[in-house]
Structures are given as C-alpha cells and as structure tokens.
mmCIF file of N, CA and C in Angstrom:
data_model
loop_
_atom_site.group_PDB
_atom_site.id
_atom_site.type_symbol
_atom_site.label_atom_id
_atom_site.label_comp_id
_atom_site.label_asym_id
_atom_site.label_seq_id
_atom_site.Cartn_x
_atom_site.Cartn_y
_atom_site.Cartn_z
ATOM 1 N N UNK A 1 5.570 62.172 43.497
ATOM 2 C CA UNK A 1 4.736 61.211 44.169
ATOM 3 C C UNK A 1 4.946 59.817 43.559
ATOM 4 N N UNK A 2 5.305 59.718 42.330
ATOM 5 C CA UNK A 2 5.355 58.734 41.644
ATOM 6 C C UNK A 2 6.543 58.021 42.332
ATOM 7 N N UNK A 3 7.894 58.542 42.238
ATOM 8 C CA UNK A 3 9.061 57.802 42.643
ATOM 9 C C UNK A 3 8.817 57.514 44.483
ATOM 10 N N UNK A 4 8.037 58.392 44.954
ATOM 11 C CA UNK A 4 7.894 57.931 46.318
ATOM 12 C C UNK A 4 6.965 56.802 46.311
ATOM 13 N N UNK A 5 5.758 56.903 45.819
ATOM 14 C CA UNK A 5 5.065 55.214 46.046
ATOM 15 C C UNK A 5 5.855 54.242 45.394
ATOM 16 N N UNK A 6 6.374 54.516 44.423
ATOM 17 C CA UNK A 6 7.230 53.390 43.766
ATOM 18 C C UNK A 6 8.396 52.598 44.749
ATOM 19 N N UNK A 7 9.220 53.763 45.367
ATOM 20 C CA UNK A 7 10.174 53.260 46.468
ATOM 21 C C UNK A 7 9.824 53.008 47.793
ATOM 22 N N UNK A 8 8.334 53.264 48.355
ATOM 23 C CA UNK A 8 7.829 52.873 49.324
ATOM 24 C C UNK A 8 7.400 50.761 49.217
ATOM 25 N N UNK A 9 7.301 50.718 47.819
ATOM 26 C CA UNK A 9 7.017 49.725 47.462
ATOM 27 C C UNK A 9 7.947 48.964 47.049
ATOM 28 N N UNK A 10 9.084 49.338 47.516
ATOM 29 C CA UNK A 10 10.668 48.499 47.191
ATOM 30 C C UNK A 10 11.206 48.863 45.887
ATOM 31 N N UNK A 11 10.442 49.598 45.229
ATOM 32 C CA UNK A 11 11.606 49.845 43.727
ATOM 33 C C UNK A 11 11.676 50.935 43.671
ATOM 34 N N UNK A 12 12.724 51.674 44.213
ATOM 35 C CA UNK A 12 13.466 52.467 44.190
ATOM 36 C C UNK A 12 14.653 52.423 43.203
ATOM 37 N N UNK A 13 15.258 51.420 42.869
ATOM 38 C CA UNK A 13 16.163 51.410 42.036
ATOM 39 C C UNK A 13 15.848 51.178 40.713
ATOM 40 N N UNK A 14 14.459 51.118 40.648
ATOM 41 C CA UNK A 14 14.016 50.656 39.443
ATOM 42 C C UNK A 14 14.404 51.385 38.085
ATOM 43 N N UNK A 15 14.667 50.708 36.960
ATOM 44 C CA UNK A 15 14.969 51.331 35.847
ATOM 45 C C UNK A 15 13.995 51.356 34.718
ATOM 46 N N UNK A 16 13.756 52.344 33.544
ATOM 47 C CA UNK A 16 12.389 52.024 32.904
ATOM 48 C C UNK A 16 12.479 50.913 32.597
ATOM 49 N N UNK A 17 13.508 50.189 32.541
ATOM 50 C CA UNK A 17 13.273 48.789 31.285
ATOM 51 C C UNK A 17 12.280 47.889 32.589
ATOM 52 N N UNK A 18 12.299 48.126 33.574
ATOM 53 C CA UNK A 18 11.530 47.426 34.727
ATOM 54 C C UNK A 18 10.545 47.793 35.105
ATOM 55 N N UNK A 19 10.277 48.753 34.539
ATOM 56 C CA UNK A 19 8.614 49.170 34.562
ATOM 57 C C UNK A 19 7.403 48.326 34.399
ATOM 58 N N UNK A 20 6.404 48.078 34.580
ATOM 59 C CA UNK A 20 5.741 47.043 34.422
ATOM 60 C C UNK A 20 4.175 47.484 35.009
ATOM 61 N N UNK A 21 3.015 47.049 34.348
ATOM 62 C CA UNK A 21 1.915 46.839 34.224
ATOM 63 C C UNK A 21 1.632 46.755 35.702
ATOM 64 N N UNK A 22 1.676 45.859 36.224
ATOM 65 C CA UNK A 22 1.777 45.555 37.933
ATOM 66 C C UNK A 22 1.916 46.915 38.611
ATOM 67 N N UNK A 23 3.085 47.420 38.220
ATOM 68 C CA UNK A 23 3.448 48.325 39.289
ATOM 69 C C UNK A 23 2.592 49.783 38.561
ATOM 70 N N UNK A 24 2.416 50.066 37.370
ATOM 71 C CA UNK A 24 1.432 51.136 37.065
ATOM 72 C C UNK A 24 0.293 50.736 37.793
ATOM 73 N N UNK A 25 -0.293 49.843 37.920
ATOM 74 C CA UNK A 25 -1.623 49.224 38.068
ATOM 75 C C UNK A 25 -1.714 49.391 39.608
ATOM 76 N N UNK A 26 -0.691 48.939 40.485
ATOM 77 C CA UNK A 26 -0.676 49.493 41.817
ATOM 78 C C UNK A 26 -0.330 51.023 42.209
ATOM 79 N N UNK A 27 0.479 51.771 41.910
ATOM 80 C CA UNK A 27 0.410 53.301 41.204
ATOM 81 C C UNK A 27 -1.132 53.702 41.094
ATOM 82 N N UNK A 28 -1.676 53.660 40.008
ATOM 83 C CA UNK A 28 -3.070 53.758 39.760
ATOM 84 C C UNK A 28 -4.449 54.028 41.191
ATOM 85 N N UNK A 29 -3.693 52.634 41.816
ATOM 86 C CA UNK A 29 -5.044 51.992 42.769
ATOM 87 C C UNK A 29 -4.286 53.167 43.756
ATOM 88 N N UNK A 30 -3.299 53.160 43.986
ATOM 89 C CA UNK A 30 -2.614 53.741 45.240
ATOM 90 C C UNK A 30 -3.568 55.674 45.349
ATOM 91 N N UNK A 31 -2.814 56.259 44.448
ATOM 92 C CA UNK A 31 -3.373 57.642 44.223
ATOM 93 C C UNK A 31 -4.295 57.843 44.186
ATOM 94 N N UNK A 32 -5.681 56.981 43.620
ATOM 95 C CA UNK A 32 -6.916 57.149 43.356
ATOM 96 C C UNK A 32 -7.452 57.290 44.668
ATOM 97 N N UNK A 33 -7.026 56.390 45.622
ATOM 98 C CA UNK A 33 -7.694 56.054 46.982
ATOM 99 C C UNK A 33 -6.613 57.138 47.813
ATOM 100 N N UNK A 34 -6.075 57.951 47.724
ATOM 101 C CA UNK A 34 -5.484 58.992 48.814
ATOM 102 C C UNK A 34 -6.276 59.954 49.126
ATOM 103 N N UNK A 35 -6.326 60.228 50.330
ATOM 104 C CA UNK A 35 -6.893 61.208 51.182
ATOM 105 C C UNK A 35 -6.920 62.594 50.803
ATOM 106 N N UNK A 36 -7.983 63.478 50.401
ATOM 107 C CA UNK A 36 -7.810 65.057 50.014
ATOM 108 C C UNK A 36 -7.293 65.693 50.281
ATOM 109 N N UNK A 37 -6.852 65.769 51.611
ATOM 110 C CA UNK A 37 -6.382 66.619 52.538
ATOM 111 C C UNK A 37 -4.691 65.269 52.651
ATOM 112 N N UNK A 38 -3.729 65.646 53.250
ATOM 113 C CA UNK A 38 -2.897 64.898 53.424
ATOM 114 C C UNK A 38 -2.140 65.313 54.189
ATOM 115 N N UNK A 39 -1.711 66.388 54.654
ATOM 116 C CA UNK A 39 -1.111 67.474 55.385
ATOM 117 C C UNK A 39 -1.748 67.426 56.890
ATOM 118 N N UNK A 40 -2.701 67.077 57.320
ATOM 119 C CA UNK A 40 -2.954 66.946 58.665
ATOM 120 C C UNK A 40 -1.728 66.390 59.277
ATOM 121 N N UNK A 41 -1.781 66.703 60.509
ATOM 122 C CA UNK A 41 -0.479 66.722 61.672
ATOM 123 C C UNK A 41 -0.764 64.902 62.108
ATOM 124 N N UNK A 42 -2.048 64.109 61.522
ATOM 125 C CA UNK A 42 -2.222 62.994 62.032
ATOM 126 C C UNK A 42 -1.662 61.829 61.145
ATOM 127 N N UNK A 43 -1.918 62.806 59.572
ATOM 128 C CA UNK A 43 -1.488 61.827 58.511
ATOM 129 C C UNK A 43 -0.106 62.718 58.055
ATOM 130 N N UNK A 44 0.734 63.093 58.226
ATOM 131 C CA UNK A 44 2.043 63.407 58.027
ATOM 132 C C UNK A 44 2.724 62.415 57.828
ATOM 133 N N UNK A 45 2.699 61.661 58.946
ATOM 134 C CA UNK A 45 3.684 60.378 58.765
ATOM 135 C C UNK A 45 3.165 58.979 58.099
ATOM 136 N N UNK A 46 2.343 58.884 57.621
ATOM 137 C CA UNK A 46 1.680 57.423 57.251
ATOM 138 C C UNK A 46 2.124 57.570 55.633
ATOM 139 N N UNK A 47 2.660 56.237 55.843
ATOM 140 C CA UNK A 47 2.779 55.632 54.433
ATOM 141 C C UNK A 47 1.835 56.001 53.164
ATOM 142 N N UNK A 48 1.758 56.014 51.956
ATOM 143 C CA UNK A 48 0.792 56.155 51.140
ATOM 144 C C UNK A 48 -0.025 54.744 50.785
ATOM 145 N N UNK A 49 0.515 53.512 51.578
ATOM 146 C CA UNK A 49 -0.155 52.421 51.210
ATOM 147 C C UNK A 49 -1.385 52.473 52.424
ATOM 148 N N UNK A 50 -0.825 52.992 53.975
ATOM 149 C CA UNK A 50 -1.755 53.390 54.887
ATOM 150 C C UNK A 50 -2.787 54.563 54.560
ATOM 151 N N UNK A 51 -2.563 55.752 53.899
ATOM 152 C CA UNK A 51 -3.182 56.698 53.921
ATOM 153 C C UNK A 51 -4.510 55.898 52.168
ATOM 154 N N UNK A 52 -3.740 55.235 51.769
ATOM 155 C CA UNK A 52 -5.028 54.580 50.165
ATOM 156 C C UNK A 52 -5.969 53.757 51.335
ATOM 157 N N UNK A 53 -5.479 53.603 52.474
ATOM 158 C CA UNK A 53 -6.962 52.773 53.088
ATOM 159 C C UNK A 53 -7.755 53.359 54.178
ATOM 160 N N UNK A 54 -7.350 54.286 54.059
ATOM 161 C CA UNK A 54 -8.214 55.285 55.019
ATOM 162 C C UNK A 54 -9.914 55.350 54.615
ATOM 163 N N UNK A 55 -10.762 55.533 55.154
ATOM 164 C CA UNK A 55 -12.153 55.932 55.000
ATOM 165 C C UNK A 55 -12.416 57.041 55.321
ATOM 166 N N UNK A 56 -11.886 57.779 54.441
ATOM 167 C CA UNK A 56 -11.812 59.471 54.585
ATOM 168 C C UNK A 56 -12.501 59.899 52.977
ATOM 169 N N UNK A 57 -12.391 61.528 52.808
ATOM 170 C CA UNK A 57 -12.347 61.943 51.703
ATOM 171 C C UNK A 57 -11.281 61.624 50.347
ATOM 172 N N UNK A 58 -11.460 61.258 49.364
ATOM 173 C CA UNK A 58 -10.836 60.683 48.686
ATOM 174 C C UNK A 58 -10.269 62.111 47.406
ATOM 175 N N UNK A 59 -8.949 61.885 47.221
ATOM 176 C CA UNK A 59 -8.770 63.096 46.151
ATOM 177 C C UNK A 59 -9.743 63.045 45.048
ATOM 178 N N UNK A 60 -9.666 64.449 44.174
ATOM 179 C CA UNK A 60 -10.865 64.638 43.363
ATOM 180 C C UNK A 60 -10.252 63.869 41.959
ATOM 181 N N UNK A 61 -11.838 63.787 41.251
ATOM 182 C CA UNK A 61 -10.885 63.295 39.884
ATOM 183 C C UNK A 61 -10.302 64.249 39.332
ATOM 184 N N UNK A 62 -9.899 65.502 39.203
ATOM 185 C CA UNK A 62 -9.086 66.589 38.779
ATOM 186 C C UNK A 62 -7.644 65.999 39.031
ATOM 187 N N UNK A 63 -7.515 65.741 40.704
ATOM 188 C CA UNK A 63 -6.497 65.557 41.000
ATOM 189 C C UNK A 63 -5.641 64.123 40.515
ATOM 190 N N UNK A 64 -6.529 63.122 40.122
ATOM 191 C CA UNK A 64 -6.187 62.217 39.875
ATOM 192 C C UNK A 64 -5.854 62.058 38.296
ATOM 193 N N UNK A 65 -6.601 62.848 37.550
ATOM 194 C CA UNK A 65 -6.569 63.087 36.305
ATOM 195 C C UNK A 65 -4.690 63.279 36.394
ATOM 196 N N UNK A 66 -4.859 64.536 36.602
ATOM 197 C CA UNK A 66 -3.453 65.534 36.791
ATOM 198 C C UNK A 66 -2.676 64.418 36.655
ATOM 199 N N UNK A 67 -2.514 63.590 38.131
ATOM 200 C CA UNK A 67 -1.113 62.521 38.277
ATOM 201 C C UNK A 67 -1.088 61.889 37.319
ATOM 202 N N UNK A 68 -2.302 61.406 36.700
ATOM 203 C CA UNK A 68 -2.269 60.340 35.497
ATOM 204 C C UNK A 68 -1.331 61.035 34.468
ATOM 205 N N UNK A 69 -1.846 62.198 33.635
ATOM 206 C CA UNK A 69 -1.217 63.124 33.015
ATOM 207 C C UNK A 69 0.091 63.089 33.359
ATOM 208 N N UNK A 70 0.649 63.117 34.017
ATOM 209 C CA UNK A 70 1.701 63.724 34.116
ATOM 210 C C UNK A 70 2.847 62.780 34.468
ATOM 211 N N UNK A 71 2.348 61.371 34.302
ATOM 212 C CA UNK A 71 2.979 59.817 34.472
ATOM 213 C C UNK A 71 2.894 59.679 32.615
ATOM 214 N N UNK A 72 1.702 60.150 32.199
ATOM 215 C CA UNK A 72 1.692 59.582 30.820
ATOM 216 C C UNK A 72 2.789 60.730 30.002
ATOM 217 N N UNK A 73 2.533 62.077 30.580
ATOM 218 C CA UNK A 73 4.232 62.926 29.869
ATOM 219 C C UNK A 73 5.533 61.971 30.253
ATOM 220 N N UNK A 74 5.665 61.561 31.258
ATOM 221 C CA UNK A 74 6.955 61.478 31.421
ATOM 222 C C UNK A 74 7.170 60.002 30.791
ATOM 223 N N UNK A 75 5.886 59.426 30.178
ATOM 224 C CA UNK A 75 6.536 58.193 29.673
ATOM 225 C C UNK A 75 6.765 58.556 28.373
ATOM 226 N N UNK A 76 5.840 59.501 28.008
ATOM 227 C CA UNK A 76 5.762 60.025 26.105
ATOM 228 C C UNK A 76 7.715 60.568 26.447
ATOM 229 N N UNK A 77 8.031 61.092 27.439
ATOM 230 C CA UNK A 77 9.824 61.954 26.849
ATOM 231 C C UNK A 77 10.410 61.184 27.102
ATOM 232 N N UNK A 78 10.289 59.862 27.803
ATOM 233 C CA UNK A 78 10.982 58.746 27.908
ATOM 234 C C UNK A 78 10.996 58.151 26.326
ATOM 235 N N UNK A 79 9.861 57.874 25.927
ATOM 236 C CA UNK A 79 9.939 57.184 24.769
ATOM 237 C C UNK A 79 10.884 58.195 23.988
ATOM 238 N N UNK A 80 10.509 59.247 24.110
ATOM 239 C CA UNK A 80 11.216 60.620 23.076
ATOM 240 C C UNK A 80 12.562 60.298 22.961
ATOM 241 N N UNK A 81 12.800 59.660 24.453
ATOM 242 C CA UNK A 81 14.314 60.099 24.820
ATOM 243 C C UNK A 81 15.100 58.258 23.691
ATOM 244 N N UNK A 82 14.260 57.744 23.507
ATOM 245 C CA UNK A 82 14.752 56.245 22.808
ATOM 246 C C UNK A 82 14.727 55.605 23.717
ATOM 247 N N UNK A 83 14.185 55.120 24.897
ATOM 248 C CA UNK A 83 14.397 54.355 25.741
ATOM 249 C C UNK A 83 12.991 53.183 25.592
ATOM 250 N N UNK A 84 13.092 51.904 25.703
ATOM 251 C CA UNK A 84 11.826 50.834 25.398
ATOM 252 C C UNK A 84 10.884 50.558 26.131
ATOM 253 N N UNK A 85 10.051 51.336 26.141
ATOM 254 C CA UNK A 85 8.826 50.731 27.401
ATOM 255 C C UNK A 85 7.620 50.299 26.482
ATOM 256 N N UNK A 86 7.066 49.703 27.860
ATOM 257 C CA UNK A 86 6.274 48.523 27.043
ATOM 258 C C UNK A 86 4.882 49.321 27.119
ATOM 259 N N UNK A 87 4.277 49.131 25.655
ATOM 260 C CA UNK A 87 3.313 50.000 24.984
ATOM 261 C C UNK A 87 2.117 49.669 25.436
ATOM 262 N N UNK A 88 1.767 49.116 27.105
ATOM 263 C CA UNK A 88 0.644 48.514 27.450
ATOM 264 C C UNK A 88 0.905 49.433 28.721
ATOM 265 N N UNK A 89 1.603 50.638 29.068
ATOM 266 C CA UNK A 89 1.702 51.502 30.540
ATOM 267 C C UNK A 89 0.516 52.458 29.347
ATOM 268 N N UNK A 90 0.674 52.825 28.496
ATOM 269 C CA UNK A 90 0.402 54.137 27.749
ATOM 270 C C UNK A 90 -1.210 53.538 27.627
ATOM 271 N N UNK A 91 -1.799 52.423 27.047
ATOM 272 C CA UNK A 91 -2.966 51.774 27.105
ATOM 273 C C UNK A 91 -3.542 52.045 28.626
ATOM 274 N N UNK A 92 -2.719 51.708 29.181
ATOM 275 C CA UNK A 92 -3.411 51.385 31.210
ATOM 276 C C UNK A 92 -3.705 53.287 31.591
ATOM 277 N N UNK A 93 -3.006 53.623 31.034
ATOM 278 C CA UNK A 93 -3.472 55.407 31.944
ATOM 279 C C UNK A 93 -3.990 55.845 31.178
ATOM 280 N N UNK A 94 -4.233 55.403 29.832
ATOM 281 C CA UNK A 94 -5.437 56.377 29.062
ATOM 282 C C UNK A 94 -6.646 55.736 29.444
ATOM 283 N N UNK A 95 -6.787 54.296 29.267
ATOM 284 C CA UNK A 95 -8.137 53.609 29.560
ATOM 285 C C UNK A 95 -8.071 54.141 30.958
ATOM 286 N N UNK A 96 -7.541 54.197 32.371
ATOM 287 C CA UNK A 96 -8.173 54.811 33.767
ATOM 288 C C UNK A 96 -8.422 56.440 33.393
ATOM 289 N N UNK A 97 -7.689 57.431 32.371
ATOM 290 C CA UNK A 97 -8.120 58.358 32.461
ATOM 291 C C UNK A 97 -9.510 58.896 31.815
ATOM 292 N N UNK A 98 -9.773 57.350 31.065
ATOM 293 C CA UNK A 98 -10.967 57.805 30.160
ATOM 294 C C UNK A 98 -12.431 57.272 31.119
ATOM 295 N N UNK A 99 -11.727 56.231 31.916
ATOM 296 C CA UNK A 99 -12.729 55.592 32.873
ATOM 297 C C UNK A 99 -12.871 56.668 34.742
ATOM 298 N N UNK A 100 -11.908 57.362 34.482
ATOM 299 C CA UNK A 100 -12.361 58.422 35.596
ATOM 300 C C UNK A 100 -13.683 59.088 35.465
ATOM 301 N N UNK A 101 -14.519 58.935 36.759
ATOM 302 C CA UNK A 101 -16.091 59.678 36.973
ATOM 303 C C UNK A 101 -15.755 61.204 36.976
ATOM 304 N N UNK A 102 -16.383 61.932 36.204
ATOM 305 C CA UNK A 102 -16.422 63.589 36.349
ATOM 306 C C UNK A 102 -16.722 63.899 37.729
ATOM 307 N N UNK A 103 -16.262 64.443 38.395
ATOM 308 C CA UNK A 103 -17.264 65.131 39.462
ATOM 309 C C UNK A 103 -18.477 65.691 39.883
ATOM 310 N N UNK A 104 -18.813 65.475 40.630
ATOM 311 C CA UNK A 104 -20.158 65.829 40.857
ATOM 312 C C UNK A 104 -20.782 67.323 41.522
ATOM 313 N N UNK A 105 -21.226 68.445 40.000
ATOM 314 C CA UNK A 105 -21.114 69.272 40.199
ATOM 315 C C UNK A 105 -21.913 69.865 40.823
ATOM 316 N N UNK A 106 -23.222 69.150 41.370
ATOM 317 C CA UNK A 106 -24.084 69.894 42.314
ATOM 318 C C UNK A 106 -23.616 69.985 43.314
ATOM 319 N N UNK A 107 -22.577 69.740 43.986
ATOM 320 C CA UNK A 107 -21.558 69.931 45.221
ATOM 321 C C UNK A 107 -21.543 71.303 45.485
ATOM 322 N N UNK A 108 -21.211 71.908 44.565
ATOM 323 C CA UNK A 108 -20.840 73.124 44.415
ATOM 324 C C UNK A 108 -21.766 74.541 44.563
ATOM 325 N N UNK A 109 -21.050 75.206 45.360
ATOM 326 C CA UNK A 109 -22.558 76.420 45.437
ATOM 327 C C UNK A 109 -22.258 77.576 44.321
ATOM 328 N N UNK A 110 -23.625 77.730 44.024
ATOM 329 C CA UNK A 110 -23.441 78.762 43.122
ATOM 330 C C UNK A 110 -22.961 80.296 43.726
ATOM 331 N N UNK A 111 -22.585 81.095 42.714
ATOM 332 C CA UNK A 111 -22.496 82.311 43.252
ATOM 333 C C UNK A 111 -23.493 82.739 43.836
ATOM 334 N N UNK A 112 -23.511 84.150 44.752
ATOM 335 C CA UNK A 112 -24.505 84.621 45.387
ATOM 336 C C UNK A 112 -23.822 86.427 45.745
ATOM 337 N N UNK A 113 -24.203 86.856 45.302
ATOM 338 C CA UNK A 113 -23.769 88.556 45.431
ATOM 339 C C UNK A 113 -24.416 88.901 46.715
ATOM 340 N N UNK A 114 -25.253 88.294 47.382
ATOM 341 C CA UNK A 114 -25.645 88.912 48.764
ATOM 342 C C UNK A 114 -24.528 88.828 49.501
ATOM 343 N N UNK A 115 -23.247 88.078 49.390
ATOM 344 C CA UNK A 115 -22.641 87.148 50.594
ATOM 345 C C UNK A 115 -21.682 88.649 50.668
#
C-alpha cells in the first residue's frame, strides 16, 4: 500500500535518500482516512486520494496501527541495510502511533451462549 500511494502521488521512482517528512506525513493522512471496507464493486477503482475523502467508515486504529508498524520495520532494515534516512520519518510514526485513539470498545457485543 505504501509504494502504491506513494506512486499514485508521482513518486514512484523514488529512492530512500528522497524520502521525506512531506511525503510520510501525506502517507500518514492518506491511510488514516481510508474506507473499512474497500473492496466494494463501487470503490474498486478510485484512487486512494479519492477513497481518504469519502464520508464513509473509516479503517480501525488496529488497522492503522499495523501500516504504521510495518512502514516503521521497513525503515528500521533499511537503516540495517546502511542506507541514510533522515531520523525525523522514525520520530513522525512513533509520535502518530502513540497519538492513535484506542477503539471504542463498547461497540462490541459481548458474548451470549443463548445465540
């Protein structure tokens, strides 16, 4: 998902040394605001910059957690790997992952053994 919003957004060719604050920061805003569901036959084809402005259900913070996670691995084996990125991507996804709202667990039904 990452390299697709990234190249939906013209950098596709991008290399880490071009990584940049900006484009995590739009990354960030992009995923947070995507639709739960995404697979409908209506939103198949819409862009992810169209589907972040929808007024729909919004993914959970689980899910958003996850992507964060898993942008912040691939920058930790980047660094692993010796390559220079700038030590303010690793600041930006821990501060949104620490500033993500828990979910709201009265949503949820409890068990019920009658059912």
């Amino acid at each position: 998902m990452f390299y697709a919003i990234l190249s939906e957004l013209g950098h596709s060719t991008i290399s880490i040394a071009d990584l940049n604050v900006g484009i995590l920061r739009i990354y960030i805003d992009t995923i947070q605001n995507l639709p739960a569901v995404r697979n409908s036959t209506s939103l198949l084809n819409k862009k992810f910059s169209e589907l972040a402005k929808l007024d729909i259900e919004k993914i959970s913070s689980k899910t958003f957690k996850y992507n964060l996670r898993t942008i912040s691995g691939f920058l930790n084996w980047v660094s692993y790997k010796g390559y220079d990125i700038d030590p303010k991507l690793k600041v930006i996804l821990e501060g949104s992952l620490k500033n993500t709202l828990k979910e709201d667990r009265s949503k949820r039904v409890p068990f019920d053994n009658r059912s």
